[in-house]
Tab-separated table of C-alpha atoms and ligand atoms in Angstrom:
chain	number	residue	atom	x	y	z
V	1	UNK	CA	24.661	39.600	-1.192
V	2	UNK	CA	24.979	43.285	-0.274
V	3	UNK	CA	21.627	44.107	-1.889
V	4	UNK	CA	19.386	41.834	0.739
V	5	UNK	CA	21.292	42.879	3.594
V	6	UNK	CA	18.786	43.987	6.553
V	7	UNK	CA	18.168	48.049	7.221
V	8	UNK	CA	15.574	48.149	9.632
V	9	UNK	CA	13.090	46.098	11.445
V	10	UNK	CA	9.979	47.062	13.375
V	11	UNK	CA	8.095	45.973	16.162
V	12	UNK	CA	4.364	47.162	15.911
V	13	UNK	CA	1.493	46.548	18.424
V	14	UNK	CA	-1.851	47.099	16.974
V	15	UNK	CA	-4.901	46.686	18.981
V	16	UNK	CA	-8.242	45.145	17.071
V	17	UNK	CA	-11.878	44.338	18.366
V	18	UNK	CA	-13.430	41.327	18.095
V	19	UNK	CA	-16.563	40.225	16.920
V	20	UNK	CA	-17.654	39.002	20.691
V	21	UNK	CA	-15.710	38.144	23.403
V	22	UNK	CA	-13.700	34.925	23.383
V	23	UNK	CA	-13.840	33.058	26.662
V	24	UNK	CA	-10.673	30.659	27.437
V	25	UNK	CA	-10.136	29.009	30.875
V	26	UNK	CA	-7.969	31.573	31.945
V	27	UNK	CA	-8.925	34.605	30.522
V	28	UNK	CA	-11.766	36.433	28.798
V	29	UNK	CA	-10.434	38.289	25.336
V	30	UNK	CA	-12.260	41.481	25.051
V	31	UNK	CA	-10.166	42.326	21.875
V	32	UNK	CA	-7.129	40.879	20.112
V	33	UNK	CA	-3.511	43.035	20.642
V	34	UNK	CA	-1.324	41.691	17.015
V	35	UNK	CA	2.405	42.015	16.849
V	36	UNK	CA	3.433	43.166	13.332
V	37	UNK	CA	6.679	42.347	11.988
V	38	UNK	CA	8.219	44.720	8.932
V	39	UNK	CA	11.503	44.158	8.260
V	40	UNK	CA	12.861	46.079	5.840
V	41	UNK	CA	15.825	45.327	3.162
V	42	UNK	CA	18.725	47.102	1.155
V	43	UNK	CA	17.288	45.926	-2.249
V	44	UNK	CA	13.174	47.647	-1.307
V	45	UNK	CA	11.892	43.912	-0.282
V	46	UNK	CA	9.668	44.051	2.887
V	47	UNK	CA	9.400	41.374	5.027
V	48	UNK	CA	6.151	40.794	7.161
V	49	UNK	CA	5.530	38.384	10.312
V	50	UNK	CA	3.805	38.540	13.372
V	51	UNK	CA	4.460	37.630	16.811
V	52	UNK	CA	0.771	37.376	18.778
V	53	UNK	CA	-0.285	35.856	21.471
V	54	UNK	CA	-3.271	35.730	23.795
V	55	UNK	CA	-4.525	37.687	26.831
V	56	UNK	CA	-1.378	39.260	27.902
V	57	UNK	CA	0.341	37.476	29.924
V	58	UNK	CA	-2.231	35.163	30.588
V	59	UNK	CA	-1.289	32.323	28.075
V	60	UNK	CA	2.146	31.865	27.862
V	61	UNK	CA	5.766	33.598	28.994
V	62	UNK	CA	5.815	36.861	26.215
V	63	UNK	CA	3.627	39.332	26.083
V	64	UNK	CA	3.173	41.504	23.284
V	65	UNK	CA	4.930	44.305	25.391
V	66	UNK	CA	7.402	41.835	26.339
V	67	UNK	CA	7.669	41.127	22.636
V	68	UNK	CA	8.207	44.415	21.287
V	69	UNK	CA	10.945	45.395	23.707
V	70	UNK	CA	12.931	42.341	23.431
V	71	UNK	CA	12.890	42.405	19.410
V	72	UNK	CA	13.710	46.023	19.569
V	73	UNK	CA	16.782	46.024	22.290
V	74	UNK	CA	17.838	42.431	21.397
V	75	UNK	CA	17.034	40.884	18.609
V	76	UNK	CA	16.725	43.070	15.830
V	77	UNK	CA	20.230	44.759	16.080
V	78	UNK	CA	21.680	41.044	16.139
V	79	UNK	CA	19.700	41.279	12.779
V	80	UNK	CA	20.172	44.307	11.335
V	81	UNK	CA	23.382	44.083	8.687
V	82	UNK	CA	22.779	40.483	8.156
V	83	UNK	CA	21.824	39.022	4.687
V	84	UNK	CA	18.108	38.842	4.971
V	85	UNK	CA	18.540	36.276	2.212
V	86	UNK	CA	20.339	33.386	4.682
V	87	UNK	CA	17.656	32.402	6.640
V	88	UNK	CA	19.558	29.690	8.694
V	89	UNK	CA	22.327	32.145	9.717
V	90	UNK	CA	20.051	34.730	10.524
V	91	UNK	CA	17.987	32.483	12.864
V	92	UNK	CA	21.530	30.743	14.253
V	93	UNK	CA	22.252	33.525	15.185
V	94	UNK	CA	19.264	34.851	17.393
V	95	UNK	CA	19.100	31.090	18.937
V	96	UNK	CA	22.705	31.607	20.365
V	97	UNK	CA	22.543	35.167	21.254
V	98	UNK	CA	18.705	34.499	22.624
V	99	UNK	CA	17.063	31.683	25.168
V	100	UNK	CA	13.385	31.071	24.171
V	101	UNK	CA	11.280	34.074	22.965
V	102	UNK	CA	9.831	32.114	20.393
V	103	UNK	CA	6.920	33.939	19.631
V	104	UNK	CA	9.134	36.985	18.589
V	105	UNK	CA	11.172	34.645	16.723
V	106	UNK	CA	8.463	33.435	14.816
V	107	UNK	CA	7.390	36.992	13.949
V	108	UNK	CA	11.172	37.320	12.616
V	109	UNK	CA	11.488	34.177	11.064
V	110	UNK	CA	8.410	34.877	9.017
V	111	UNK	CA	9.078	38.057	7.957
V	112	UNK	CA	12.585	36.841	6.317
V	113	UNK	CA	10.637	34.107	4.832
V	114	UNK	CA	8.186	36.448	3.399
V	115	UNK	CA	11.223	38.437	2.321
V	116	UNK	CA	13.018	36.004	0.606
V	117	UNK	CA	10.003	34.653	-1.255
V	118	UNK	CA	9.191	38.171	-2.459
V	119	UNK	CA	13.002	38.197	-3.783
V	120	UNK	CA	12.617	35.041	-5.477
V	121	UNK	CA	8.775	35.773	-6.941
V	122	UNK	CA	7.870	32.300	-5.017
V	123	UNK	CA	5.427	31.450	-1.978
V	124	UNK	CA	6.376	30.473	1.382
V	125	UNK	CA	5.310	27.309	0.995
V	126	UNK	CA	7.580	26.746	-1.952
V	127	UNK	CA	10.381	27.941	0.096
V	128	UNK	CA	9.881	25.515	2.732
V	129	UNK	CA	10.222	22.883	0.396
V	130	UNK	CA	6.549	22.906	-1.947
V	131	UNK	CA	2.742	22.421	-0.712
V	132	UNK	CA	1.160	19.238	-1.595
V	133	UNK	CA	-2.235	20.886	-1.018
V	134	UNK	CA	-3.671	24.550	-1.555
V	135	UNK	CA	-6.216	24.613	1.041
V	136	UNK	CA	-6.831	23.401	4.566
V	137	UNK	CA	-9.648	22.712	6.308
V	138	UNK	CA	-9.962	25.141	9.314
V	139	UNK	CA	-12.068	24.664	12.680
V	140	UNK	CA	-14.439	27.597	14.355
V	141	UNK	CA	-13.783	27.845	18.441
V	142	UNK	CA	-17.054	28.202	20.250
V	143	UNK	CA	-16.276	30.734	23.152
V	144	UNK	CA	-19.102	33.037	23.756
V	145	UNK	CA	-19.703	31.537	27.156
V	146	UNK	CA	-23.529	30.512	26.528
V	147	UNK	CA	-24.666	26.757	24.806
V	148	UNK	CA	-27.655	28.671	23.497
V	149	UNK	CA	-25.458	31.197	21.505
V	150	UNK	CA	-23.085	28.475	21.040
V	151	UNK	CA	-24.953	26.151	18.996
V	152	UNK	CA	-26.833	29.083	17.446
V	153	UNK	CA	-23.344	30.182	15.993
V	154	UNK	CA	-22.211	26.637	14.911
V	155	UNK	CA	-25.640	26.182	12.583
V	156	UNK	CA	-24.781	29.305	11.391
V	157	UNK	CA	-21.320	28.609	9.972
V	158	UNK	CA	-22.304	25.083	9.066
V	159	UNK	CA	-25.790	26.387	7.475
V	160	UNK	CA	-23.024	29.076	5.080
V	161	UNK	CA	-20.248	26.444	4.718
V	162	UNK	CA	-17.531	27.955	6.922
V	163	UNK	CA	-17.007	25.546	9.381
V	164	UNK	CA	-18.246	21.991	10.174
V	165	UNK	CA	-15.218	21.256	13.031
V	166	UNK	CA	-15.644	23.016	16.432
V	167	UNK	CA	-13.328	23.389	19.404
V	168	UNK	CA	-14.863	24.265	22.757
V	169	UNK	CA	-13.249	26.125	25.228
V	170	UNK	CA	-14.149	24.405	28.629
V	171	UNK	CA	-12.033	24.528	32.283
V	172	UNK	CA	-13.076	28.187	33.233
V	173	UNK	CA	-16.761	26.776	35.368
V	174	UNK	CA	-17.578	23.732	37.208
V	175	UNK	CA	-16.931	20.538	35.567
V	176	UNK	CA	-20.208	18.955	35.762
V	177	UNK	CA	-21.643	22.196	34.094
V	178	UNK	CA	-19.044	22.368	31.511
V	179	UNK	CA	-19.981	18.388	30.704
V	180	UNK	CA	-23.564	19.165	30.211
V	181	UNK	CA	-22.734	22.658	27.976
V	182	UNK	CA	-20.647	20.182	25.353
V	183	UNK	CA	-22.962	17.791	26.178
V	184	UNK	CA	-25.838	19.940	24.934
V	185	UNK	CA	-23.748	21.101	21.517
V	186	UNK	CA	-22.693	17.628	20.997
V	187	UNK	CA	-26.372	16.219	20.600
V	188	UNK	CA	-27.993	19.570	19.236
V	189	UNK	CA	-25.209	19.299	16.152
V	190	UNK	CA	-25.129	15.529	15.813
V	191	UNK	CA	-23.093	13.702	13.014
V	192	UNK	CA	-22.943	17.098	11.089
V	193	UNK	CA	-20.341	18.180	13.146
V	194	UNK	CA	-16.524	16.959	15.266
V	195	UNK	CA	-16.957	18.630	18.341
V	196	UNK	CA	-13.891	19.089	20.053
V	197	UNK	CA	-12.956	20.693	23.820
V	198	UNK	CA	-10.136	22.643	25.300
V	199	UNK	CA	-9.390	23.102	28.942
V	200	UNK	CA	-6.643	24.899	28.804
V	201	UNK	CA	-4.751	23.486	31.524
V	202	UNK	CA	-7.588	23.915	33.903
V	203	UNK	CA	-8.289	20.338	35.598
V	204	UNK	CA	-6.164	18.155	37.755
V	205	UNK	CA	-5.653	14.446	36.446
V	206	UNK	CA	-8.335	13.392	39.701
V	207	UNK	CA	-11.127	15.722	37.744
V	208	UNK	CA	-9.684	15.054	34.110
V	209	UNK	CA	-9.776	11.151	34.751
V	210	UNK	CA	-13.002	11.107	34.882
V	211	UNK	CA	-14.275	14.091	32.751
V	212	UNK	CA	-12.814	12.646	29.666
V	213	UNK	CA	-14.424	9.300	30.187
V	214	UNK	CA	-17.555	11.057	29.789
V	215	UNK	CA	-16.237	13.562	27.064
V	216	UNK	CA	-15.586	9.943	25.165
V	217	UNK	CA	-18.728	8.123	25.945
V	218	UNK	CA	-20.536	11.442	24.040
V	219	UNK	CA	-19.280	11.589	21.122
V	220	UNK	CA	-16.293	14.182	21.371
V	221	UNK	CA	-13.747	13.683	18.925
V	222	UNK	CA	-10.407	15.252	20.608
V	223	UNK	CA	-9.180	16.717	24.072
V	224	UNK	CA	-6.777	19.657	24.112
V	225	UNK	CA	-4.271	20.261	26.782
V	226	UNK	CA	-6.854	18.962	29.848
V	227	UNK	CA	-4.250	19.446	32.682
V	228	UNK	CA	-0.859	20.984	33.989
V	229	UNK	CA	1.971	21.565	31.071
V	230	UNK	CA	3.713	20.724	34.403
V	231	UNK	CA	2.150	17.460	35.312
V	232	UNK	CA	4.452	15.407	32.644
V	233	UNK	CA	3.722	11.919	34.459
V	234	UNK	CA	-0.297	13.200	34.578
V	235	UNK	CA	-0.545	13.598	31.304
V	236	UNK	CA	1.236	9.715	30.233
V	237	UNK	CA	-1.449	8.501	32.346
V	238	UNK	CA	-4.422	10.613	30.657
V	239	UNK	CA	-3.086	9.334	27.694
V	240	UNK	CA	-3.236	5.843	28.696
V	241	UNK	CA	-6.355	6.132	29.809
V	242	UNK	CA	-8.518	8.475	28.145
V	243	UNK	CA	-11.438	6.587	25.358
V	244	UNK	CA	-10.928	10.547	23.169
V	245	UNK	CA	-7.479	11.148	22.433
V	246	UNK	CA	-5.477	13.630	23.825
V	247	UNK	CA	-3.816	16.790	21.778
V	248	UNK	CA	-0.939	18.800	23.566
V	249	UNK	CA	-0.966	22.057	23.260
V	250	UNK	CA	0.420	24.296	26.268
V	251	UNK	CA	2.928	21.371	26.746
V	252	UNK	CA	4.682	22.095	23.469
V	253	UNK	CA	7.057	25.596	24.206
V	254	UNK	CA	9.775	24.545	21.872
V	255	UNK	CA	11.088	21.383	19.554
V	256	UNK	CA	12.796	20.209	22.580
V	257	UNK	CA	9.311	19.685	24.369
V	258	UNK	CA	7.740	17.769	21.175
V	259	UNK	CA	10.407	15.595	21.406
V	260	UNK	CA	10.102	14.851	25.033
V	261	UNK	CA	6.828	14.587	24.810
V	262	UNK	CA	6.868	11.896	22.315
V	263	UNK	CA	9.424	10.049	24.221
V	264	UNK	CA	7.597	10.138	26.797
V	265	UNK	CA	4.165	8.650	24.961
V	266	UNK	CA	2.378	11.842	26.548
V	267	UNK	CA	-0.389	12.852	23.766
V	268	UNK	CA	-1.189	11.611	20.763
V	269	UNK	CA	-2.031	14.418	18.807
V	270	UNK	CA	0.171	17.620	18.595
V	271	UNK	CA	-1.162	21.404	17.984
V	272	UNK	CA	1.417	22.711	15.802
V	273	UNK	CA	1.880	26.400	16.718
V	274	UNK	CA	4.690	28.047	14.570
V	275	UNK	CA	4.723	30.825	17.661
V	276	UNK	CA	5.215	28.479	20.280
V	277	UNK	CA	8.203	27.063	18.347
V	278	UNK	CA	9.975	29.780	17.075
V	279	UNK	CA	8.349	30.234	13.069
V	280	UNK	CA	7.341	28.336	10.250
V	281	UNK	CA	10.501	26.196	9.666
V	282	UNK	CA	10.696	25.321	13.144
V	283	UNK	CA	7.285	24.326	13.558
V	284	UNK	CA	8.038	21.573	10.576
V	285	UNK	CA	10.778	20.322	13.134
V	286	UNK	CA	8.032	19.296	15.596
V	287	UNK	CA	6.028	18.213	12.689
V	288	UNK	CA	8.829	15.786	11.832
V	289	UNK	CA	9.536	14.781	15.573
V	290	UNK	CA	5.550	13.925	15.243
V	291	UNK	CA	5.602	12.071	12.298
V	292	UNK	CA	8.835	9.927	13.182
V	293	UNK	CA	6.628	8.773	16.521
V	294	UNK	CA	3.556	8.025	15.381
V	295	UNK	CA	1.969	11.409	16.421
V	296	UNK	CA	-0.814	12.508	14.523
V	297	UNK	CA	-1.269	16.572	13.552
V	298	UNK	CA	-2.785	19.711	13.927
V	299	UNK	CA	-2.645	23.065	13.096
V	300	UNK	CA	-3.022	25.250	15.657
V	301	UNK	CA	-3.393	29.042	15.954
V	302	UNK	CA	-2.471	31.755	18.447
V	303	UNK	CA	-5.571	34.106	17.025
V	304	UNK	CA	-3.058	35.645	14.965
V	305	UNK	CA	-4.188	38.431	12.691
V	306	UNK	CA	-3.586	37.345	8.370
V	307	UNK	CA	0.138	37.715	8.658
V	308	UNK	CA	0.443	34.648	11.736
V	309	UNK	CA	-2.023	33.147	10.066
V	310	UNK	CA	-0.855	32.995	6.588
V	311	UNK	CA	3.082	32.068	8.062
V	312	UNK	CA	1.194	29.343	9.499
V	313	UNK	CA	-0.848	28.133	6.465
V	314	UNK	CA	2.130	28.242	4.190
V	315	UNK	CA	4.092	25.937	6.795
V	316	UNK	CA	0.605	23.744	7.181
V	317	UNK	CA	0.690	23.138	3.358
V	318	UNK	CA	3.568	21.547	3.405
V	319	UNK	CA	2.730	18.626	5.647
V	320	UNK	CA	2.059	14.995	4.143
V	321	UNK	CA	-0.526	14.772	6.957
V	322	UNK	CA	-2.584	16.769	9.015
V	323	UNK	CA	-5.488	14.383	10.280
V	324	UNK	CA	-7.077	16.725	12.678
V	325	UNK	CA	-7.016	19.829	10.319
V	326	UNK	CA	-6.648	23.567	11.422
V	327	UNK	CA	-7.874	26.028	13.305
V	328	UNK	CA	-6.220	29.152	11.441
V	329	UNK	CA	-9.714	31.246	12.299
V	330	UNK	CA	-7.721	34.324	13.654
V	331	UNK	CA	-8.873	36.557	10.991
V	332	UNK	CA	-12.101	35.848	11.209
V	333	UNK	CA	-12.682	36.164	15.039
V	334	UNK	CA	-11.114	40.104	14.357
V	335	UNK	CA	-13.597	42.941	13.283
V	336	UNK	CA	-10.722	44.871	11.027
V	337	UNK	CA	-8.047	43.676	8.864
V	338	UNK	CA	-4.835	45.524	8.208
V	339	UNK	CA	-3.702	43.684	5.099
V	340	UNK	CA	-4.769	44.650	1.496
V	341	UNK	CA	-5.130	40.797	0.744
V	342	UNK	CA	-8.092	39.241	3.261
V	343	UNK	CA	-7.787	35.391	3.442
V	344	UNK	CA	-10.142	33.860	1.314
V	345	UNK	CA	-12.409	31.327	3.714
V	346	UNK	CA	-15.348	29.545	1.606
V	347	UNK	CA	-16.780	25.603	1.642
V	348	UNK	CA	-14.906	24.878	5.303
V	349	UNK	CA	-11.337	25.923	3.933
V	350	UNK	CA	-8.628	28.376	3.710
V	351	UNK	CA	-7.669	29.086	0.309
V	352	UNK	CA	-3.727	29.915	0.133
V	353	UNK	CA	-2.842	31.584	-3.143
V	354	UNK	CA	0.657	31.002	-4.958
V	355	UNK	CA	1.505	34.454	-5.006
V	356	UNK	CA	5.182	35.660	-3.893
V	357	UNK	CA	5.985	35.214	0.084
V	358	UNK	CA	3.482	35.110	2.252
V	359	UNK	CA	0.808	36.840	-0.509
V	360	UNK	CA	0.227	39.880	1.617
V	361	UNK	CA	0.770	43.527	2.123
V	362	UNK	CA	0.205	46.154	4.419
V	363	UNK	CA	-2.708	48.629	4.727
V	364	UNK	CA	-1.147	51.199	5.510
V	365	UNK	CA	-4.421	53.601	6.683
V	366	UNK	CA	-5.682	51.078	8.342
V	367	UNK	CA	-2.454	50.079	10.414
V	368	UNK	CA	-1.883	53.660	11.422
V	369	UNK	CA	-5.769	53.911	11.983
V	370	UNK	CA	-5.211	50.738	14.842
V	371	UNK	CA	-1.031	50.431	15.784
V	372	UNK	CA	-0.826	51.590	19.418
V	373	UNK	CA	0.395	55.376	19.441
U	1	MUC	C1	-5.596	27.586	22.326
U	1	MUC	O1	-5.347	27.310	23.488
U	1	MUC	O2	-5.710	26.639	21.566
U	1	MUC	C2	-6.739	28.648	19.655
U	1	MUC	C3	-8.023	28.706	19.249
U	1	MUC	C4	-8.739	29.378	20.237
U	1	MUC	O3	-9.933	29.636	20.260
U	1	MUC	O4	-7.903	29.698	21.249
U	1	MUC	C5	-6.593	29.409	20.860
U	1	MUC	C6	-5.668	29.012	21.911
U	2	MG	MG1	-5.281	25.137	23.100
């Protein structure tokens, strides 16, 4: 035991550019900040995760300033000392010492993952119990703010084979002008295409009511997250009613909100973030929660950098079902990569290799290039 017991562990913020800016309802990211996780172990193993999130504090309660600080004053000296190899005591352990903070926990969580699959020369995905698939299919989100541009990118990436799903981010203008911009993609991509919207919280039920009656009568294929995490009864109701169905996203902080969720008949399709619940394992907890009611999956992203991403993947591979595929695009929305290992996108998938942990490592020029001084 003494050889995998936990030295030190690192919070890093490194700031990246993106190849445009990526307009959500309630903010407009003009680059992409990445948490990096490196957790380091008495026996050499290194242990990567990341903790990102989007826009600040824009999105959700942690920040990655928020982040950093609380893994460095709180959580990693509950860590450090502890057998990096026991992944369910070191996790107990932050849960009782720690409300929430799930997006550093995820950062944590995956680096002892990748840790303990480096140990044992297996993947991730092998450690969370084996992948019954070695891809997934992964979505592009349409953001630049402009149809024109818009549907100019999507024939590009269905024209090279990258993407043929696309997710547009809606809620930030006027409804009626929002309508007419999906409306527009919708018709100039046809059949060749699942167009999909998020609003990001952005509508009350009186506006979503009727805005996803029209979102159904065209065509669209999902709805993510159209009102108020807040608005529980609002969102049964959209869920009744709504001819597309309806994906939470924002609603789902933890397991505990999955479950309610589902209890309460409030979506029927779940984004499965592994930040918003705490890291890969936990994300499979919702996952189950999902499956048990009926709920159908997908796997969703934070725009992490190739360390979220991958922790994500490796969970995603796991899943007997994921109807509505991925969106693990992070990488590909950044300008610079930091790992050695690039994911390999090609034909409308993410190819996962079964190489040890999470299959990546550290540049380290390049993260002392971008990591915040
Ligand atoms: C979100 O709300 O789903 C995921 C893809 C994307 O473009 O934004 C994120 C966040
Ligand atoms: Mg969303």
């Amino acid at each position: 035991m003494s050889h995998s017991l936990i030295e030190s562990i690192e919070a890093i913020i490194v700031d990246l550019p993106t190849i445009r800016p990526h307009k959500l309802a309630m903010h407009t990211m003009q680059q992409q900040t990445l948490v990096v996780i490196r957790l380091r172990c008495a026996d050499g193993i290194e242990g990567l995760g990341e903790s990102t999130t989007i826009g600040g504090l824009a999105y959700g309660n942690e920040s990655p300033e928020s982040i950093k600080q609380n893994i460095d004053s709180h959580l990693a000296p509950l860590l450090i000392g502890q057998d990096a190899a026991n992944i369910n005591a070191c996790m107990l352990r932050l849960d009782k010492a720690a409300k929430g903070n799930t997006f550093a926990k995820s950062g944590l969580e995956s680096a002892l993952l990748d840790a303990q699959g480096k140990r044992l020369g297996l993947p991730v995905s092998e450690l969370l119990g084996g992948r019954v698939r070695d891809s997934l299919e992964v979505a592009w989100t349409l953001a630049s703010g402009d149809t024109a541009k818009d549907i100019a990118e999507a024939q590009h990436m269905l024209e090279i084979r990258r993407h043929r799903i696309f997710k547009l981010k809606i809620g930030a203008g006027e409804v009626s002008q929002d309508l007419q911009h999906v409306i527009a993609i919708k018709r100039a991509l046809g059949d060749s295409a699942s167009v999909r919207v998020d609003v990001n919280q952005a509508w009350d039920e009186s506006v979503a009511l009727r805005a996803c009656q029209v979102l159904g009568d065209n065509g669209i294929d999902l709805i993510e997250q159209p009102i108020s995490r807040i608005n529980r009864s609002g969102q049964i109701r959209l869920n009744q009613r709504s001819p597309a169905p309806i994906m939470a996203d924002e609603s789902i902080e933890s397991v505990e909100d999955a479950f309610s969720l589902a209890a309460d008949g409030a979506a029927s399709i779940f984004a499965l973030k592994i930040a918003k619940n705490g890291g890969p394992r936990a994300v499979l907890r919702t996952a189950a929660i999902a499956e048990a009611a009926g709920i159908a999956l997908y796997g969703g992203t934070m725009l992490e950098g190739s360390i979220g991403t991958l922790a994500s993947a490796h969970a995603f591979l796991t899943l007997n079902k994921l109807t509505w595929h991925t969106e693990l695009f992070g990488p590909l929305l950044l300008t610079e990569e930091i790992v050695n290992e690039a994911p390999q996108y090609r034909d409308f998938q993410l190819h996962v290799p079964r190489t040890p942990g999470l299959g990546l490592s550290l540049n380290e020029e390049r993260l002392a290039f971008f990591r915040r001084p």
